JSON list of C-alpha atoms in Angstrom, two decimals:
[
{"chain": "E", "resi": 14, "resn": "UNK", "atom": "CA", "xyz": [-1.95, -4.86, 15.78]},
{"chain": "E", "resi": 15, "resn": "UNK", "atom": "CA", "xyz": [-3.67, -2.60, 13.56]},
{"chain": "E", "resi": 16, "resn": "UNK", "atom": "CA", "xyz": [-1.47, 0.67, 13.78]},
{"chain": "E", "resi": 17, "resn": "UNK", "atom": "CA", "xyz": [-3.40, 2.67, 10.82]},
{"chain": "E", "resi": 18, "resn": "UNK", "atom": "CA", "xyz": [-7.27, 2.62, 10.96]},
{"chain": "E", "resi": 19, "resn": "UNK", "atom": "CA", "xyz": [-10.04, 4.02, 8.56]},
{"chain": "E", "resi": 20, "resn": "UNK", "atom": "CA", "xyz": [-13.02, 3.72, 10.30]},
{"chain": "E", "resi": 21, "resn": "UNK", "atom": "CA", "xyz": [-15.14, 4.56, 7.68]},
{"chain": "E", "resi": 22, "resn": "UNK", "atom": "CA", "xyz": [-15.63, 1.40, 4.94]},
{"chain": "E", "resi": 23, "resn": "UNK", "atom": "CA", "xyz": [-17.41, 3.79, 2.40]},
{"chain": "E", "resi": 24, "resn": "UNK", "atom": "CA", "xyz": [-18.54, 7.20, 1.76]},
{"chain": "E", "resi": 25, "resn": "UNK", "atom": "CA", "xyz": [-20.64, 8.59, -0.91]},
{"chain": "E", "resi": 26, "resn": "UNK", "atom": "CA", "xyz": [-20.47, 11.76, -2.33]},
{"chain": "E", "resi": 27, "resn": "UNK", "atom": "CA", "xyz": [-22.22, 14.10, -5.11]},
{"chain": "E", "resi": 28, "resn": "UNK", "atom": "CA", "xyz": [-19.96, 15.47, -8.17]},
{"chain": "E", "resi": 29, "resn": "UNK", "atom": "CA", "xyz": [-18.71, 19.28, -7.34]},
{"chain": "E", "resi": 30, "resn": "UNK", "atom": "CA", "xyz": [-19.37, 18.52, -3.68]},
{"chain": "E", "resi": 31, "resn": "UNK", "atom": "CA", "xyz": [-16.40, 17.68, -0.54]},
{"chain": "E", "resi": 32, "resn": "UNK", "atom": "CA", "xyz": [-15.12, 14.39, -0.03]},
{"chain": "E", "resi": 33, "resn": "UNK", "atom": "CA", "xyz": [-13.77, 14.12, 3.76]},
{"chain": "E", "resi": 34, "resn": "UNK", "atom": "CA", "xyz": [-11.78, 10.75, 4.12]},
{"chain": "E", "resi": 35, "resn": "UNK", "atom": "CA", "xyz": [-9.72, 10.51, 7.39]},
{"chain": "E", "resi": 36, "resn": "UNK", "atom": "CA", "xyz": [-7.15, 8.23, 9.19]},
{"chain": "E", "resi": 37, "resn": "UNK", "atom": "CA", "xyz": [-5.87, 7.55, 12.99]},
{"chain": "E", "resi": 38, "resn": "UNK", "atom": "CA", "xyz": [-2.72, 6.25, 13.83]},
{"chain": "E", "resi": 39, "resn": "UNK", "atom": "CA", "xyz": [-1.58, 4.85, 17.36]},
{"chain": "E", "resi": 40, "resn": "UNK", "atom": "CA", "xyz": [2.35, 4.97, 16.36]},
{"chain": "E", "resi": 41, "resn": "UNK", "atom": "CA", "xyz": [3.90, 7.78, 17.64]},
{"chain": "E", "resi": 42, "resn": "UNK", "atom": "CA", "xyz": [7.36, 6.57, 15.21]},
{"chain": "E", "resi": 43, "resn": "UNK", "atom": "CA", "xyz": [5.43, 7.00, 12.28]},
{"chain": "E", "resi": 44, "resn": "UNK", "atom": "CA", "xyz": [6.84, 10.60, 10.31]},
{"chain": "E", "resi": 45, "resn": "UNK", "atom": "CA", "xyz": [5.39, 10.02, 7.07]},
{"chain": "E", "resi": 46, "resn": "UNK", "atom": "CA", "xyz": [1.68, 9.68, 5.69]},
{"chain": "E", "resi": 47, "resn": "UNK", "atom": "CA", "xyz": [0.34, 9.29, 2.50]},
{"chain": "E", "resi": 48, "resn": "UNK", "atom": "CA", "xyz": [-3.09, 8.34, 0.57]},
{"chain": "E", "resi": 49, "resn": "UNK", "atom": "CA", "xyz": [-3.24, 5.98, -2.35]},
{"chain": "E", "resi": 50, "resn": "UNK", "atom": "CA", "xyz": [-5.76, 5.84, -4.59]},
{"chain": "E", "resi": 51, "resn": "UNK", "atom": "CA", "xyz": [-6.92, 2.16, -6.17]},
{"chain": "E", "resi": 52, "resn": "UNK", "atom": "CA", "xyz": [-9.11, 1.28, -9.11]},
{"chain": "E", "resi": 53, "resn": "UNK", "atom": "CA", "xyz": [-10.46, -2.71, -9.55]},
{"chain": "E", "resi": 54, "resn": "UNK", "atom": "CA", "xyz": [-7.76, -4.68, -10.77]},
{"chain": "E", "resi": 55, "resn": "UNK", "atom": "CA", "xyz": [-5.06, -2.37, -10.56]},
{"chain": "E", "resi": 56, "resn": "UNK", "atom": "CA", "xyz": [-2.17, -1.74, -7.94]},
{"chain": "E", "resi": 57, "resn": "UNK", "atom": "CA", "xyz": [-2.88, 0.72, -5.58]},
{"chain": "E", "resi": 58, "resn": "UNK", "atom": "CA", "xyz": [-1.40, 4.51, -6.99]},
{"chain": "E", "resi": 59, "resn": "UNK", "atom": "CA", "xyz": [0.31, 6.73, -4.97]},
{"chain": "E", "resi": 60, "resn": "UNK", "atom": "CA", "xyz": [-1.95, 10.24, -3.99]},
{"chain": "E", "resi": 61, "resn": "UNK", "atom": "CA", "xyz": [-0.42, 12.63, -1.83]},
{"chain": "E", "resi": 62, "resn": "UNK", "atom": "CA", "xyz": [1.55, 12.63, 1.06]},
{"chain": "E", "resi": 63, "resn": "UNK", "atom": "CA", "xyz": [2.90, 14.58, 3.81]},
{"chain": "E", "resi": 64, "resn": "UNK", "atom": "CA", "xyz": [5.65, 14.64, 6.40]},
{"chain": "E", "resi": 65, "resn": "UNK", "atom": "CA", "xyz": [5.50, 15.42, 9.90]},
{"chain": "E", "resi": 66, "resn": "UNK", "atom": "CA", "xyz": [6.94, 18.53, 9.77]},
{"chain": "E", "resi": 67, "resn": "UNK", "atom": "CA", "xyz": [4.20, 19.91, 8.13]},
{"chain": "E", "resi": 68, "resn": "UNK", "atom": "CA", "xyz": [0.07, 20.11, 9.04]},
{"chain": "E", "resi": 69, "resn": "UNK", "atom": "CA", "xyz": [-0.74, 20.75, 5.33]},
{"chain": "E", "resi": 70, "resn": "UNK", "atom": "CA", "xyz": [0.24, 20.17, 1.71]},
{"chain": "E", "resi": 71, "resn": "UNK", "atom": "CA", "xyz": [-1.88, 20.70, -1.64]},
{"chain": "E", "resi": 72, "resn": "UNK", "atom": "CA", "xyz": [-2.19, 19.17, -4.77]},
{"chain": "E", "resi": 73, "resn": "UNK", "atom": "CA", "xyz": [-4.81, 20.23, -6.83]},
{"chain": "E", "resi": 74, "resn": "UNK", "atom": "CA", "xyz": [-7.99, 19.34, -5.83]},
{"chain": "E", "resi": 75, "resn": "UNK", "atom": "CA", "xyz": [-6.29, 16.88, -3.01]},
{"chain": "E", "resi": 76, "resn": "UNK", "atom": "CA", "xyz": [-5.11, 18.10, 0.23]},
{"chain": "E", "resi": 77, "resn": "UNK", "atom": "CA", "xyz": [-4.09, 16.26, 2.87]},
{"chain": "E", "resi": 78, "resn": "UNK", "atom": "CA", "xyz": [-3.94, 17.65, 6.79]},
{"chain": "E", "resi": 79, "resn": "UNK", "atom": "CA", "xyz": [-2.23, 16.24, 9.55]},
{"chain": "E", "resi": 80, "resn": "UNK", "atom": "CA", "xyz": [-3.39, 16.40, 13.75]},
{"chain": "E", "resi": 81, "resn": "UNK", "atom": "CA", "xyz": [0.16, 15.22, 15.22]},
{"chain": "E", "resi": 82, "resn": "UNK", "atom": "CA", "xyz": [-1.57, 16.11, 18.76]},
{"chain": "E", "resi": 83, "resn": "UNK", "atom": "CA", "xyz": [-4.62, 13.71, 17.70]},
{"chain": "E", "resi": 84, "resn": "UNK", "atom": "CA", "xyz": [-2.79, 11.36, 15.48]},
{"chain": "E", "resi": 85, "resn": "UNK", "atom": "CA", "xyz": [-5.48, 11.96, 12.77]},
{"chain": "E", "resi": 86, "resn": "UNK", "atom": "CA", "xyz": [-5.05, 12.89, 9.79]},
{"chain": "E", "resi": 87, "resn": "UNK", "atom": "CA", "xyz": [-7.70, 13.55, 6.41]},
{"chain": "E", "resi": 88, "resn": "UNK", "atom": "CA", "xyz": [-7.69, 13.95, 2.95]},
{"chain": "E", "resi": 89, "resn": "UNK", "atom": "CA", "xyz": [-10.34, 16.30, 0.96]},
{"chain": "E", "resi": 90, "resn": "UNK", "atom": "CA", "xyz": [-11.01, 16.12, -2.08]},
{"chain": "E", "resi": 91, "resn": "UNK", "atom": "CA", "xyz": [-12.95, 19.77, -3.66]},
{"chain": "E", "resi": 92, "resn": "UNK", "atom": "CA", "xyz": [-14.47, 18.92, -6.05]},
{"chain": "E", "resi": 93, "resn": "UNK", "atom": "CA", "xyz": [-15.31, 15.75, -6.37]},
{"chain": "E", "resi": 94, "resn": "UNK", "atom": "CA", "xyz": [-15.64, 13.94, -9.98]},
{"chain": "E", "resi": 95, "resn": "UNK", "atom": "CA", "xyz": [-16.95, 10.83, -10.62]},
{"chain": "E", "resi": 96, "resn": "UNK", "atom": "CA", "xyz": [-13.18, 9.48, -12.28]},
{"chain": "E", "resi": 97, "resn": "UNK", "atom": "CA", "xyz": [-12.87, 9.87, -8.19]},
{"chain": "E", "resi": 98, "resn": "UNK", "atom": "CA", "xyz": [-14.47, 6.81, -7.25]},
{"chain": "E", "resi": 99, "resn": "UNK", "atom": "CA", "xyz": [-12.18, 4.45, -5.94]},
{"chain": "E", "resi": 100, "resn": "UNK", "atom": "CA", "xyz": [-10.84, 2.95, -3.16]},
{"chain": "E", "resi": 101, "resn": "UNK", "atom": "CA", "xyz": [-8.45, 5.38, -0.56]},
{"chain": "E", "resi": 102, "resn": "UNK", "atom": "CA", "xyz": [-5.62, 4.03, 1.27]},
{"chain": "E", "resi": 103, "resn": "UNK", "atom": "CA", "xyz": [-3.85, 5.75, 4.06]},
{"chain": "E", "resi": 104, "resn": "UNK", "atom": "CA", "xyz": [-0.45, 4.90, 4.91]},
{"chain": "E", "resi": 105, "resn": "UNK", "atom": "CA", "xyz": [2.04, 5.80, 7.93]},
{"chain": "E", "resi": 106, "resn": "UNK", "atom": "CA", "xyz": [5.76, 5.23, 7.58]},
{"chain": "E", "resi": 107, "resn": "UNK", "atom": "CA", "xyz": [8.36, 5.24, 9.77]},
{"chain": "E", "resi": 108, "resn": "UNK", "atom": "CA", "xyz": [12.24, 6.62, 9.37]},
{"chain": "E", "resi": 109, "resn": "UNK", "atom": "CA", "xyz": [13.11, 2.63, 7.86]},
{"chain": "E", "resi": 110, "resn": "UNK", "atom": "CA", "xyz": [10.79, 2.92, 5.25]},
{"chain": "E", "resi": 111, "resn": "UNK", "atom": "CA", "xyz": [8.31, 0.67, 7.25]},
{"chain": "E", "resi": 112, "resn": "UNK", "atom": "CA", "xyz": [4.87, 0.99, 5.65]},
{"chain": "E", "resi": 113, "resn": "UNK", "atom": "CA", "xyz": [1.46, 0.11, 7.35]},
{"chain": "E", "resi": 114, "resn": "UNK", "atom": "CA", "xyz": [-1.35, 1.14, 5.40]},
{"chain": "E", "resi": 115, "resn": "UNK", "atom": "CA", "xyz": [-5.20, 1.35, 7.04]},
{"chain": "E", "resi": 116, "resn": "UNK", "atom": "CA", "xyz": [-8.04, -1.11, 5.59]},
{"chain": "E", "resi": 117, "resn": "UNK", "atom": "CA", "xyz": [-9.41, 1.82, 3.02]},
{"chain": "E", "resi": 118, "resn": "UNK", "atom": "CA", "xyz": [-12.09, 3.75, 2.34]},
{"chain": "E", "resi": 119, "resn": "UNK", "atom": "CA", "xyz": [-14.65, 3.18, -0.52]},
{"chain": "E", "resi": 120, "resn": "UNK", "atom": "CA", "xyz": [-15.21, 6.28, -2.14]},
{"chain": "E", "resi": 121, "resn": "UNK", "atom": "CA", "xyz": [-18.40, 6.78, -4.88]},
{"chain": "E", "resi": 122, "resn": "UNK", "atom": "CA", "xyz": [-19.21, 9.92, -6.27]},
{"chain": "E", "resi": 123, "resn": "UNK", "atom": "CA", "xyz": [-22.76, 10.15, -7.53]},
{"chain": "E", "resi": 124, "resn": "UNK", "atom": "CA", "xyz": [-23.81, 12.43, -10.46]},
{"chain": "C", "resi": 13, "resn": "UNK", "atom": "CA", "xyz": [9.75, 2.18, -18.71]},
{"chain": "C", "resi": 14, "resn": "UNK", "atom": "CA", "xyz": [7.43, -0.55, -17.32]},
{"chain": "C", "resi": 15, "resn": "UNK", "atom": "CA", "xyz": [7.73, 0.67, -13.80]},
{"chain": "C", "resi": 16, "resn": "UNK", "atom": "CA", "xyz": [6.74, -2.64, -11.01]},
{"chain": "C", "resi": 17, "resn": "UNK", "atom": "CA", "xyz": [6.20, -5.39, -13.32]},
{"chain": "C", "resi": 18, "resn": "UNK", "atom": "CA", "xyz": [4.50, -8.86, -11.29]},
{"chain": "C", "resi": 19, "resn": "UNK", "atom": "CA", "xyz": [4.05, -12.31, -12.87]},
{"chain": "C", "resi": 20, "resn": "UNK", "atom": "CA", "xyz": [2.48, -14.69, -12.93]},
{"chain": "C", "resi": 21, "resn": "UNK", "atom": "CA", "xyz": [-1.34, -12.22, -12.97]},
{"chain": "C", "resi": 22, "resn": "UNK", "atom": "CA", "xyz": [-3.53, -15.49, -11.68]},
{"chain": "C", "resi": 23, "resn": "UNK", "atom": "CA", "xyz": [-2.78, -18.72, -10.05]},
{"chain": "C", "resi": 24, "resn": "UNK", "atom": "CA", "xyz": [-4.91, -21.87, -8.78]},
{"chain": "C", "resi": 25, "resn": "UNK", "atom": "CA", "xyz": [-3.17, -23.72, -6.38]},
{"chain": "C", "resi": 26, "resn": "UNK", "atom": "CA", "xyz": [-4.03, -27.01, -4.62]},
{"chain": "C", "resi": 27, "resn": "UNK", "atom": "CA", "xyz": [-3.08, -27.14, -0.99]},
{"chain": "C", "resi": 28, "resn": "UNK", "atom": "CA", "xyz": [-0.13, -28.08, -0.28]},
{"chain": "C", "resi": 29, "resn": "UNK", "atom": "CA", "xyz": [1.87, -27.03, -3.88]},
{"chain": "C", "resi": 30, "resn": "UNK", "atom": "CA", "xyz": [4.23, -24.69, -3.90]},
{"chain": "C", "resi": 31, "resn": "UNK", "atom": "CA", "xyz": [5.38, -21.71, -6.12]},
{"chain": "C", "resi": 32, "resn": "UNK", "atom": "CA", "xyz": [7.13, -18.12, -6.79]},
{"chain": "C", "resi": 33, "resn": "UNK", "atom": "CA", "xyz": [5.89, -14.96, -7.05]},
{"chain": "C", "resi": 34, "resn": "UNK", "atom": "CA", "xyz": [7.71, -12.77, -9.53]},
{"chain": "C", "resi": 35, "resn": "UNK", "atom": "CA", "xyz": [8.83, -9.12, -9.55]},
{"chain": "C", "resi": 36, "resn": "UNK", "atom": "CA", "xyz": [10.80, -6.76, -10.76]},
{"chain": "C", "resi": 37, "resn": "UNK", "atom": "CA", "xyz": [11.17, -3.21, -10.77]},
{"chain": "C", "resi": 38, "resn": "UNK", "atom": "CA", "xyz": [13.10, -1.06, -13.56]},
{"chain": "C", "resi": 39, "resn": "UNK", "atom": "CA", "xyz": [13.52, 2.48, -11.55]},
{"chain": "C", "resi": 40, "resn": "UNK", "atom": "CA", "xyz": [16.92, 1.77, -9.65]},
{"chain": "C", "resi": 41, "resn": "UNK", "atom": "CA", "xyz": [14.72, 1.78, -6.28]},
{"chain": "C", "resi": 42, "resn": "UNK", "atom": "CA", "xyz": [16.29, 0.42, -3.22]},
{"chain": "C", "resi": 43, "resn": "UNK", "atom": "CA", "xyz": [13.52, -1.24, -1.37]},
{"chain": "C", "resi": 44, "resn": "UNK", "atom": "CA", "xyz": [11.38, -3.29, -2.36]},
{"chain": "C", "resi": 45, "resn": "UNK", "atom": "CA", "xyz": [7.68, -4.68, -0.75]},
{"chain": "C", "resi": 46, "resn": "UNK", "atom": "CA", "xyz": [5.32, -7.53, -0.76]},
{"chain": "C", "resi": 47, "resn": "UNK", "atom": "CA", "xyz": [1.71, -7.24, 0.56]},
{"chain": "C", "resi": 48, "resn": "UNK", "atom": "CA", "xyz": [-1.10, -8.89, 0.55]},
{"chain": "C", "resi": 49, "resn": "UNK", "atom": "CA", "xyz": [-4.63, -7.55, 0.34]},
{"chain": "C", "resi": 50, "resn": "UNK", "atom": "CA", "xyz": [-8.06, -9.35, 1.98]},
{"chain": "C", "resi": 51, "resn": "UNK", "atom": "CA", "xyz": [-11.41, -7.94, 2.25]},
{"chain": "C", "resi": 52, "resn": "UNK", "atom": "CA", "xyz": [-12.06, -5.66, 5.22]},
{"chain": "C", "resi": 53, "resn": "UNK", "atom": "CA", "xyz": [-7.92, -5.67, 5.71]},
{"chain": "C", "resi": 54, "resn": "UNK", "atom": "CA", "xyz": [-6.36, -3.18, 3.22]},
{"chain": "C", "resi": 55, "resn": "UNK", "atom": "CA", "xyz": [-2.91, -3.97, 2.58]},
{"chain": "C", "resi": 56, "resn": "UNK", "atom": "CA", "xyz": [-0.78, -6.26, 4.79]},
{"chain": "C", "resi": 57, "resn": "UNK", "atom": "CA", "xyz": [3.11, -6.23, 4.56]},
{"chain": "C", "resi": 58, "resn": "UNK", "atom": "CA", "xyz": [4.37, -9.72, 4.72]},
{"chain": "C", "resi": 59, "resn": "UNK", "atom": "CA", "xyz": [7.59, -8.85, 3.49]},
{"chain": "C", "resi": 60, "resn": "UNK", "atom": "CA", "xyz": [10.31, -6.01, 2.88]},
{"chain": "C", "resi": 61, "resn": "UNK", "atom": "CA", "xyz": [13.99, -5.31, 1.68]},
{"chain": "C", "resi": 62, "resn": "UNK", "atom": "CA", "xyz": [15.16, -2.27, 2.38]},
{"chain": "C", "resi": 63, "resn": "UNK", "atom": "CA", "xyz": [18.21, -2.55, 0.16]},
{"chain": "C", "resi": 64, "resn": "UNK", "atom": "CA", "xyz": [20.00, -5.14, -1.68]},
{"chain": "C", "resi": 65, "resn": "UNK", "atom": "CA", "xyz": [20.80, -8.04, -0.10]},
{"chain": "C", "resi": 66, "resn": "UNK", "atom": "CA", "xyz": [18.64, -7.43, 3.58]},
{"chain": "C", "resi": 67, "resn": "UNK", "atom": "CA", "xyz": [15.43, -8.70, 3.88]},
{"chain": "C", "resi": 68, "resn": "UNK", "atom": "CA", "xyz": [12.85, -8.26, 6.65]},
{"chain": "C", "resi": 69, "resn": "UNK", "atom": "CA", "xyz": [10.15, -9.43, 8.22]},
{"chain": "C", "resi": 70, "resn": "UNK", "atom": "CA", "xyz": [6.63, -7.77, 8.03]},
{"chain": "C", "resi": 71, "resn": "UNK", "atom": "CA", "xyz": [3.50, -8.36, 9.80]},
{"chain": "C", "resi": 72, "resn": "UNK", "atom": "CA", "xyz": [2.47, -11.04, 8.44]},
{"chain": "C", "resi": 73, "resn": "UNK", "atom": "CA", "xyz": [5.63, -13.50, 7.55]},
{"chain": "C", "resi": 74, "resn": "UNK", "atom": "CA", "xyz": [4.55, -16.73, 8.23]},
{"chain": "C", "resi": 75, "resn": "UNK", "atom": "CA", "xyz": [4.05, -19.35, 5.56]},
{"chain": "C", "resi": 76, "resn": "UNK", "atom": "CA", "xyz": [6.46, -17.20, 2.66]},
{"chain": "C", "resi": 77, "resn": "UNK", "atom": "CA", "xyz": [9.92, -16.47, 2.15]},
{"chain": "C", "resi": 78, "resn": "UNK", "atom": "CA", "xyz": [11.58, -14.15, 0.17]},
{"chain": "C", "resi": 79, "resn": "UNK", "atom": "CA", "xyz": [14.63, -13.53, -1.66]},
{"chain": "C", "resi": 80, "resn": "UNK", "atom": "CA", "xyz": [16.27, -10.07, -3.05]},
{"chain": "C", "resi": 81, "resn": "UNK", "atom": "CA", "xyz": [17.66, -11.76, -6.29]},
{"chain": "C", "resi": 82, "resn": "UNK", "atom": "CA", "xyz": [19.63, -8.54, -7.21]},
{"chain": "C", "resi": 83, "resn": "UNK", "atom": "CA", "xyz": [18.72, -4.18, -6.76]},
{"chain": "C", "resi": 84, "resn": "UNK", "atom": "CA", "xyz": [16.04, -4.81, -10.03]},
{"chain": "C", "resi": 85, "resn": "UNK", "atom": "CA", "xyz": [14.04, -8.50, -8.47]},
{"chain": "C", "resi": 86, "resn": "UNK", "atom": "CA", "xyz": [12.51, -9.40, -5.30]},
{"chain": "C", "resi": 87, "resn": "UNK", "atom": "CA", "xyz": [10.62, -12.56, -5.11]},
{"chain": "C", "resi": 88, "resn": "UNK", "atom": "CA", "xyz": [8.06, -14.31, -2.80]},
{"chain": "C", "resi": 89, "resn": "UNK", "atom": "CA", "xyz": [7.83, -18.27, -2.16]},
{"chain": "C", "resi": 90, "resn": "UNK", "atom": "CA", "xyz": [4.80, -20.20, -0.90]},
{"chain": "C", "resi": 91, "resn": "UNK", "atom": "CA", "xyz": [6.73, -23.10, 0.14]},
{"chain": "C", "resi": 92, "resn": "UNK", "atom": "CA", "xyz": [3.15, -25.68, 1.02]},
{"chain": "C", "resi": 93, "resn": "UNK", "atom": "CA", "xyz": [0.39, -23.29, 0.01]},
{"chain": "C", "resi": 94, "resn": "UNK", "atom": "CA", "xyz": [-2.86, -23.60, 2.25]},
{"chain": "C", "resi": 95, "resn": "UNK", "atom": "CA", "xyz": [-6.46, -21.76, 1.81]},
{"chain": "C", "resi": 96, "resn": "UNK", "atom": "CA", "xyz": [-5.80, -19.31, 4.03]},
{"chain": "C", "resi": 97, "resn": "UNK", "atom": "CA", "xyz": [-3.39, -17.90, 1.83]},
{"chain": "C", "resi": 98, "resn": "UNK", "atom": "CA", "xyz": [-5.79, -17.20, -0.46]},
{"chain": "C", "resi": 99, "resn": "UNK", "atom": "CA", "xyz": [-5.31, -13.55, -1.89]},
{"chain": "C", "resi": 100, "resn": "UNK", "atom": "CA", "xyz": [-4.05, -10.77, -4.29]},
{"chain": "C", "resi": 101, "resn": "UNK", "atom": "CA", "xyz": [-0.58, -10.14, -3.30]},
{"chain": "C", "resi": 102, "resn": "UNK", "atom": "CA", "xyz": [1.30, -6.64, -4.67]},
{"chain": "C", "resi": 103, "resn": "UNK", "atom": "CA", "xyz": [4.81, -6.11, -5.14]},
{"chain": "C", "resi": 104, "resn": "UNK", "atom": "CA", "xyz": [6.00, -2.20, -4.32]},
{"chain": "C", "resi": 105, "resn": "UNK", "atom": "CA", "xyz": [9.50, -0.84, -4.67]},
{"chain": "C", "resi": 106, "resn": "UNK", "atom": "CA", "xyz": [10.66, 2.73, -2.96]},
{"chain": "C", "resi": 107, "resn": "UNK", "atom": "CA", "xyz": [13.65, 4.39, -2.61]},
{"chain": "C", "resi": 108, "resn": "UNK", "atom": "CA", "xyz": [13.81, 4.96, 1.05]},
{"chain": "C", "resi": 109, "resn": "UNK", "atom": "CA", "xyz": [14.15, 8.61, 1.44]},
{"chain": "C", "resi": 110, "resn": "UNK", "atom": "CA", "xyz": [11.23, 9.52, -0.84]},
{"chain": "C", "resi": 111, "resn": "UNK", "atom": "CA", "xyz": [8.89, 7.25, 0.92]},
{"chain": "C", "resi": 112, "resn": "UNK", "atom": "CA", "xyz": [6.33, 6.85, -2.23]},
{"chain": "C", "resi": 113, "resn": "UNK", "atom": "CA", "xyz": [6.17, 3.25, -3.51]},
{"chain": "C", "resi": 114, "resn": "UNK", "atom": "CA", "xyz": [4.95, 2.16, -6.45]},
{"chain": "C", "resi": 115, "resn": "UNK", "atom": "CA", "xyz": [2.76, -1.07, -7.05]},
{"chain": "C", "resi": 116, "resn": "UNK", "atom": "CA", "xyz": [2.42, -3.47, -9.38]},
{"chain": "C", "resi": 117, "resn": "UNK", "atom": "CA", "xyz": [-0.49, -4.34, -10.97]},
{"chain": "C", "resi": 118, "resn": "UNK", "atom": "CA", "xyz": [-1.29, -8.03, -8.41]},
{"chain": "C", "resi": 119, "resn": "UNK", "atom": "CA", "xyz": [-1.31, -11.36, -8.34]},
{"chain": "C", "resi": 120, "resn": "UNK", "atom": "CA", "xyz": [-4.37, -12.99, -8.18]},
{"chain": "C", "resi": 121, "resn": "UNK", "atom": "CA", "xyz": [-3.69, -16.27, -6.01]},
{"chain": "C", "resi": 122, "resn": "UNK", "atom": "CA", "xyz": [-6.35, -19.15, -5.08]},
{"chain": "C", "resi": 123, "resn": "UNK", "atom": "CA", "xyz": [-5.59, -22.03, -2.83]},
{"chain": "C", "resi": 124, "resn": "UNK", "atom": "CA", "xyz": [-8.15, -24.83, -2.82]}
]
């Protein structure tokens, strides 16, 4: 039952432009989200998150909103570089610390 | 400060072998993850501890155990390996509150 879902495999970008990645969830439990960030051969890194207090939060060029009515939520990236491309992981958790992450998002940034 | 250290990095197993999956973590985190991650699937948690000595089951369990050695180890047993099994499994650790987890850098298992 796949509670997280990124329904888009890949998405290709230009450098300096907007990379749009977003995320549904069906779990109404789930208070936390975050995006990680993975390069080949490496563990997945941990992006930004936010809670579900909020419907916004900033970190540099990464910001991540959440929908709570829609159960959506997207991360933008302005402006995108090509150190960028990667594979994007969202993840919802729950108040036990429960993570279920979606199937990711390949991300390439073109020059 | 080595942060989520796994070992072994590859393995070739025949079916039917069994083995351990090593990892430790040096941040004082209390919980502590294994997933594994297949093409098309992202990351699946087959395992989690939320704190020493507890141990739960994700959503995909069957065919591993695990065991919580002590706060720093968590490990992950393949008790009769089969193909299907065939993956790169991460270890994560947390502390629950915070919510972030940190990965290790994989373990790249084949089963033939």
């Amino acid at each position: 039952d796949q509670q997280v879902k990124q329904n888009s495999p890949s998405l290709s970008v230009q450098e300096g432009r907007i990379s749009i990645l977003n995320c549904d969830y069906t779990n109404s439990m789930f208070d936390y989200f975050l995006w990680y960030k993975k390069y080949p051969a490496e563990g997945p890194t941990f992006l930004i998150s936010i809670s579900s207090i909020k419907d916004k939060n900033e970190d540099g060029r990464f910001t991540v909103f959440l929908n709570k009515s829609a159960k959506h939520l997207s991360l933008h990236i302005v402006p995108s570089q090509p150190g960028d491309s990667a594979v994007y992981f969202c993840a919802a958790s729950d108040s036990w610390g429960k993570f279920q992450f979606g199937a990711g998002t390949q991300v390439v940034v073109t020059p | 400060n080595a942060g989520v250290t796994q070992t072994p990095k590859f393995q070739v197993l025949k079916t039917g072998q069994s083995m351990t999956l090593q990892c430790a973590q040096d941040m004082n985190h209390n919980s502590m993850y294994w997933y594994r991650q297949d093409p098309g699937m992202g990351l699946r948690l087959i395992y989690y501890s939320a704190s020493e000595g507890t141990t739960d089951k994700g959503e995909v369990p069957n065919g591993y155990n695990v065991s919580r050695l002590n706060k720093r180890e968590f490990s992950l047993r393949l008790e009769s390996a089969a193909p299907s099994q065939t993956s790169v499994y991460f270890c994560a650790s947390s502390e629950v509150r915070v919510h972030e987890q940190y990965f290790g850098p994989g373990t790249r298992l084949t089963v033939t």
